XYZ file of C-alpha atoms in Angstrom:
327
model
C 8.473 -13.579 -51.903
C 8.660 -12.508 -48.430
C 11.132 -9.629 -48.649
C 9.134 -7.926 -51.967
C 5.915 -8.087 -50.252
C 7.144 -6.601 -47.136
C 9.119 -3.783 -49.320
C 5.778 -2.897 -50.691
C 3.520 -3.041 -47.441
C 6.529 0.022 -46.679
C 5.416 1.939 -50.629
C 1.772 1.231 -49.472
C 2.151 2.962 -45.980
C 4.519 5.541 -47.598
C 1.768 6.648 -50.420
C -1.050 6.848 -47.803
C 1.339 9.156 -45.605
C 1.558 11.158 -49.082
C -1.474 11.425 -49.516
C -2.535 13.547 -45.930
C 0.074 15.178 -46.416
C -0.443 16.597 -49.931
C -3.693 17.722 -49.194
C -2.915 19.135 -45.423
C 0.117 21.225 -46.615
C -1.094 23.451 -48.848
C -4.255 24.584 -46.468
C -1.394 25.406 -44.216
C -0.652 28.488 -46.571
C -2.318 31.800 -45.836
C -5.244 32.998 -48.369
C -7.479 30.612 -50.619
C -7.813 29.598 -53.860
C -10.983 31.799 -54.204
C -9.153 34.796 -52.675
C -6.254 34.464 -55.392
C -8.162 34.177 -58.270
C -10.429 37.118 -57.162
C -7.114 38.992 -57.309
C -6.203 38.035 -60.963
C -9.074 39.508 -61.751
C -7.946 43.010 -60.623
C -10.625 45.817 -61.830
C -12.917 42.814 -63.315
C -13.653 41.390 -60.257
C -17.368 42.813 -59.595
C -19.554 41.879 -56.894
C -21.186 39.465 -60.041
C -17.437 37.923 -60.712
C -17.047 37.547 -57.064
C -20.137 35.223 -56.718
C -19.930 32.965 -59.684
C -16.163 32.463 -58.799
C -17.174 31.655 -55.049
C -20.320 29.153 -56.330
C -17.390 27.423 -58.693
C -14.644 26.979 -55.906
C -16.941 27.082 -52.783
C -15.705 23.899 -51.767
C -12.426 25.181 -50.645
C -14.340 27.192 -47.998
C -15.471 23.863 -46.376
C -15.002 22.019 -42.676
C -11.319 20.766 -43.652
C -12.607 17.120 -43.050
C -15.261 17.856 -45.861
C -12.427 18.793 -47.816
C -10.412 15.551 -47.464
C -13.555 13.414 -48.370
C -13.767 15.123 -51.249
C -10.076 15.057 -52.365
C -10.126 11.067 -51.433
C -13.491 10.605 -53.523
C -11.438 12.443 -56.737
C -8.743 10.554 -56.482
C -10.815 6.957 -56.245
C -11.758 8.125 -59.344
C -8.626 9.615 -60.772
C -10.165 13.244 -60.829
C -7.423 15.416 -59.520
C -10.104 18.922 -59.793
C -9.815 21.772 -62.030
C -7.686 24.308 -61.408
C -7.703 27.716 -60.225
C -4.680 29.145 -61.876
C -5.559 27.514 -65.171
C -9.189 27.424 -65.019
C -10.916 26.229 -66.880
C -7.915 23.541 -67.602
C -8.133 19.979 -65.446
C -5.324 19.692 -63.004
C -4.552 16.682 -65.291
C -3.946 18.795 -68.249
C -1.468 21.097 -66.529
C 0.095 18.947 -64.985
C 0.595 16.309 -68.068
C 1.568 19.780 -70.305
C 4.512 20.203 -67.568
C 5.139 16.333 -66.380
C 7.104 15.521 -69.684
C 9.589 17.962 -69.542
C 10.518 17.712 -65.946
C 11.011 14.049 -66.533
C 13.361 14.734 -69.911
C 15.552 16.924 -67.416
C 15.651 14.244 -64.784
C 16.129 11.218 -66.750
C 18.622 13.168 -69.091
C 20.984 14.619 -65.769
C 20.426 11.067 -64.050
C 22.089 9.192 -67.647
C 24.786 11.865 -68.061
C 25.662 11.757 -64.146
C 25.528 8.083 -63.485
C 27.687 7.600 -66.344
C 30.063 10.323 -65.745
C 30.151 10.081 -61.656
C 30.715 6.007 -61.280
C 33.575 6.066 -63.678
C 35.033 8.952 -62.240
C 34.593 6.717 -59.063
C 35.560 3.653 -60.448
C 39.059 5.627 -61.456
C 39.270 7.039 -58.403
C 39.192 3.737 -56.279
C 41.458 1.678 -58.828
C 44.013 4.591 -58.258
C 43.504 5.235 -54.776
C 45.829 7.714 -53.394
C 46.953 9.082 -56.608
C 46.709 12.100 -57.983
C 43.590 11.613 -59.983
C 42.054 10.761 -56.952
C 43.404 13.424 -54.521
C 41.696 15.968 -57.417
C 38.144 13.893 -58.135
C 37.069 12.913 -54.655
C 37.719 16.407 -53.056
C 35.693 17.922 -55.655
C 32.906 15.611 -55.766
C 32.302 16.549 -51.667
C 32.432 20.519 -53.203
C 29.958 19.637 -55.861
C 27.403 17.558 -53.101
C 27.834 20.692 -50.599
C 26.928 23.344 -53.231
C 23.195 24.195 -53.262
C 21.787 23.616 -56.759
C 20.374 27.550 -56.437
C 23.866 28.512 -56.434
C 24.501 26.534 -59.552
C 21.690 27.819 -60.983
C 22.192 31.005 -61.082
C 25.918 30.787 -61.317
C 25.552 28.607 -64.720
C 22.807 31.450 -65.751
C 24.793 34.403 -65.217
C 28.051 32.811 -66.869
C 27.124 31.190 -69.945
C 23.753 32.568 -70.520
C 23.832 36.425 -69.510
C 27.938 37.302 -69.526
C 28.948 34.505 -72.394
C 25.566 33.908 -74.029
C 26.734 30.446 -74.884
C 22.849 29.122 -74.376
C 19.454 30.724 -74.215
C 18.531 31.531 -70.982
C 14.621 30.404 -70.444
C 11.854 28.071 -72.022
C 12.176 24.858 -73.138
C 12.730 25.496 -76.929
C 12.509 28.761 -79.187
C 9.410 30.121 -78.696
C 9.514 31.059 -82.220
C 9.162 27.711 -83.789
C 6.344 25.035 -83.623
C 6.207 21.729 -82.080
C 7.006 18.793 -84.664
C 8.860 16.092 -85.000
C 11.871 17.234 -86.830
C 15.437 17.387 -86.262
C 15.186 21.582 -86.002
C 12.693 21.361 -82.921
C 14.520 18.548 -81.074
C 17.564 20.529 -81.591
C 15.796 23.345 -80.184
C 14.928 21.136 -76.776
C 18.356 19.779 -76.504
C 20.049 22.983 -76.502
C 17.579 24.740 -74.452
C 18.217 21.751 -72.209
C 22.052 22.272 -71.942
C 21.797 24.549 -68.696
C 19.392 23.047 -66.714
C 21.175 19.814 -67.084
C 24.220 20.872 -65.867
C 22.544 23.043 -63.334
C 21.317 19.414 -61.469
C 24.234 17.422 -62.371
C 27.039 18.367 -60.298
C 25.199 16.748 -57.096
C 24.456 13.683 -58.866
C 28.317 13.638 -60.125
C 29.347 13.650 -56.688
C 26.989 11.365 -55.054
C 27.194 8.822 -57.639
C 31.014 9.056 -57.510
C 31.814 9.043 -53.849
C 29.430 6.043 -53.618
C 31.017 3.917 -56.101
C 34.641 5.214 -54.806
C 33.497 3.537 -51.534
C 31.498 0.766 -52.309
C 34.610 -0.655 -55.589
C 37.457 -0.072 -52.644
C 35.756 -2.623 -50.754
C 35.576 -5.226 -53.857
C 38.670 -4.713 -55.078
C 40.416 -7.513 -52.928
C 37.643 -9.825 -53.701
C 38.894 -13.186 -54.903
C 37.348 -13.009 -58.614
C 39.023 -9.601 -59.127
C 42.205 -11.402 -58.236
C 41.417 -14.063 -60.475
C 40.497 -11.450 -63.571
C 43.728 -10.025 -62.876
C 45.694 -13.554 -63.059
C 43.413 -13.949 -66.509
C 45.762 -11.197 -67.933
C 42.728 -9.230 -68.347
C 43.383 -5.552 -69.103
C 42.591 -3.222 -66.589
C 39.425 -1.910 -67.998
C 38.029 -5.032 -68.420
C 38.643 -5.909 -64.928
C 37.824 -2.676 -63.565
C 34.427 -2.096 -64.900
C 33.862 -5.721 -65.869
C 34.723 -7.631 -62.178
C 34.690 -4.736 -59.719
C 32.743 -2.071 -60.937
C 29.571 -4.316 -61.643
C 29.693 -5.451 -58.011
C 30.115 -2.104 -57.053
C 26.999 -0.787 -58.373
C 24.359 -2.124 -56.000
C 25.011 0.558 -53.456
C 25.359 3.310 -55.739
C 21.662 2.329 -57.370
C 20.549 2.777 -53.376
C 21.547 5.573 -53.342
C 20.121 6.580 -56.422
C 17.027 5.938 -55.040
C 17.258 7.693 -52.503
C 18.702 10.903 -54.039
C 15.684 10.956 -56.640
C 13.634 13.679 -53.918
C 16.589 15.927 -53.673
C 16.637 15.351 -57.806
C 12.995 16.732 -58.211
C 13.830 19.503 -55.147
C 16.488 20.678 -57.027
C 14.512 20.530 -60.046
C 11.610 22.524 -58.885
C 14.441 25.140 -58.276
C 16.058 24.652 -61.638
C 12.896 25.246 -63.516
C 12.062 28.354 -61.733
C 15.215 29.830 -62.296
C 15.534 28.743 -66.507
C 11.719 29.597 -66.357
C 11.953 26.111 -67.650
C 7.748 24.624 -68.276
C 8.118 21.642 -66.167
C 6.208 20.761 -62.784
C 8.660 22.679 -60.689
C 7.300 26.143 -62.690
C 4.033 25.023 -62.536
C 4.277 23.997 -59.024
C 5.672 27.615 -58.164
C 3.275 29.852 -60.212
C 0.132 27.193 -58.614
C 2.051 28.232 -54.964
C 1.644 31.679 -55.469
C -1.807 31.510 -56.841
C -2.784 29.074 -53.802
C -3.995 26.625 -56.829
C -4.477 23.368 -54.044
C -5.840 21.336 -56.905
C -2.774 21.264 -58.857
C -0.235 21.899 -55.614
C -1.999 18.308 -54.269
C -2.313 16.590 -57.928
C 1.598 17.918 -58.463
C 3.312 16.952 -55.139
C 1.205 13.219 -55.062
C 2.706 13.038 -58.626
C 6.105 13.151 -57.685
C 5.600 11.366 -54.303
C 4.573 8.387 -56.625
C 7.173 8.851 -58.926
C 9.700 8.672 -56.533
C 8.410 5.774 -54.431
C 8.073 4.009 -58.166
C 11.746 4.633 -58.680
C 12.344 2.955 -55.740
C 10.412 -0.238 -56.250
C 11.970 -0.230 -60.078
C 15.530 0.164 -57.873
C 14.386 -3.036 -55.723
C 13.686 -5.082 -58.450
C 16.648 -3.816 -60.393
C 18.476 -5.050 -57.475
C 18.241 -9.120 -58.721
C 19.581 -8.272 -62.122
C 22.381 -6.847 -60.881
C 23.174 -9.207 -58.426
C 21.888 -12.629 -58.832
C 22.692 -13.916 -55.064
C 19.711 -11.667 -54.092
C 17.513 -13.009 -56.546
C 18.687 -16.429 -55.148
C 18.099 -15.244 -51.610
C 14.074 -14.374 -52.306
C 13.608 -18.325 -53.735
C-alpha cells in the first residue's frame, strides 16, 4: 500500500495548495464585493442601502489574514458564504444550480471523445503509414492546436447563426418546464449538441495521438503475435490484445487533460450562455462575488484531483501487473 498512500500524501498537499490559492486570487482583482453590489444597485443605492450592504459584507473589508481564518473556519464546516451576486442565495445553491450541467457537458464530450479518439488511434497505429493514418494523425495535432474559443465561436456562427441547425444559448427551451419526460430531455440533449462538439475536438486529438503512440509500441508484443497465430480477426486482436494494453497511458493522460477540459469549459459556457459553473464563474468575476469565485474554483480543483485518484485506482483494473506490484 505504499505507492497509494504516497499518491495521496501528493492529492493532500495538492488540495491545501488549492485552497490559498482560491482564496488569494480573487483579492488580487481590483474593486470588492461590497463595491460591486453597490453598483447593481444603480439609483437605489442610498446612503441607507450603502450601510446595511457594508454591515452584511463588512468582512471583505478585513486584514487579509482575518479573511483567510474566516474562509478556513467555513469550510471546516462546509459553509462556502452567501453570495454577493446572488444574495440572498448560499454559494452552495448557485453553485449546485450550475455544478450539474457543467458535469453533463464534461462527462458527455469525455464518453463521445474517448470513444471516438482511441479508435481513431487504434486504426491509425494498426495501419501505420497508410492513408488513413497520413489523414487522422495530422488532423488530430490541428484539432489539439486550435483554441476551444475558436471552436466556439466558429461552431456558433456556422450551425447556430448562418445554418440554424441548433439553438444557440441555454441549456434547454426556456419555454418549457423541468420534468422528467422524454420532451425536456430532448430539449437538454439538443441544446447540448454545440457545446459538446465545441470541447471535443481537443479531446479527439489527445486521446487519439496517445493511443496512436502508446498501441505502436504493443503491437510487437508476444501475445499480439500469438492472437494473430489464433486466427483471430483483426478487430478482435486489435481492440481485444493491443488496444486494452494500450489504454493505460491514454487514461494518464486523461487525467491530466481534465483542467484544460473545465478551462475550455468555462469558455464554452460563456460563449453558448450555457448555466453551468463556467457562466456562473464569469458573471461572479465580474461582480467580484469571492464567495462563489473561491467555493467555484475549490470545486473544480477537487474534482479534478478526484478524477485523478479515480484514474489511479482505475489503473489496477486495467492492468493487473500493477495491482500485483502494490501486494
Amino acid at each position: 500500500m505504499r505507492i497509494p498512500l504516497r499518491r495521496l500524501g501528493v492529492y493532500l498537499a495538492a488540495f491545501l495548495f488549492a485552497i490559498v490559492v482560491n482564496f488569494t486570487l480573487p483579492r488580487l482583482m481590483p474593486g470588492s464585493p461590497v463595491d460591486g453590489m453597490i453598483a447593481q444597485l444603480g439609483p437605489r443605492a442610498t446612503p441607507a442601502a450603502i450601510e446595511a450592504i457594508k454591515a452584511r459584507f463588512g468582512a471583505v473589508e478585513q486584514p487579509m489574514w482575518l479573511q483567510f481564518v474566516d474562509y478556513l473556519k467555513g469550510l471546516a464546516t462546509f459553509d462556502l458564504g452567501v453570495s454577493v451576486k446572488y444574495y440572498p442565495q448560499t454559494v452552495t445553491e448557485v453553485l449546485g444550480r450550475s455544478a450539474g450541467w457543467t458535469a453533463f457537458l464534461v462527462v458527455t464530450a469525455i464518453a463521445f471523445s474517448l470513444c471516438v479518439g482511441v479508435s481513431l488511434g487504434a486504426g491509425a497505429a494498426w495501419r501505420r503509414g497508410g492513408r488513413f493514418d497520413a489523414f487522422v494523425s495530422p488532423f488530430s495535432v490541428v484539432m489539439i492546436a486550435v483554441p476551444p474559443v475558436i471552436i466556439a465561436l466558429a461552431t456558433l456562427f456556422i450551425f447556430g447563426v448562418t445554418l440554424r441547425w441548433f439553438p444557440v444559448g441555454y441549456a434547454y427551451d426556456p419555454s418549457l418546464d423541468p420534468g422528467i419526460n422524454f420532451t425536456f430531455f430532448g430539449s437538454v440533449f439538443w441544446h447540448a449538441i454545440m457545446p459538446v462538439l465545441t470541447l471535443s475536438p481537443y479531446l479527439i486529438g489527445e486521446f487519439q495521438t496517445t493511443m496512436r503512440s502508446s498501441m505502436i509500441s504493443v503491437l510487437g508484443e508476444d501475445y499480439v503475435t500469438m492472437g494473430r497465430a489464433k486466427g483471430l480477426s483483426d478487430t478482435a486482436v486489435m481492440f481485444g490484445y493491443a488496444a486494452r494494453n494500450a489504454m493505460l497511458p491514454v487514461m494518464t493522460n486523461l487525467a491530466l487533460m481534465l483542467g484544460a477540459v473545465f478551462g475550455g469549459s468555462i469558455v464554452t459556457e460563456i460563449v453558448f450562455n450555457y448555466p453551468g459553473l463556467g457562466l456562473t464563474l464569469f458573471t461572479a468575476s465580474v461582480a467580484r462575488d469571492y464567495p462563489v469565485i473561491q467555493g467555484q474554483l475549490l470545486l473544480m480543483t477537487m474534482a479534478t484531483l478526484g478524477a485523478n485518484l479515480l484514474v489511479d485506482i482505475l489503473y489496477g483494473v486495467i492492468d493487473p501487473r500493477l495491482r500485483e506490484g502494490q501486494v
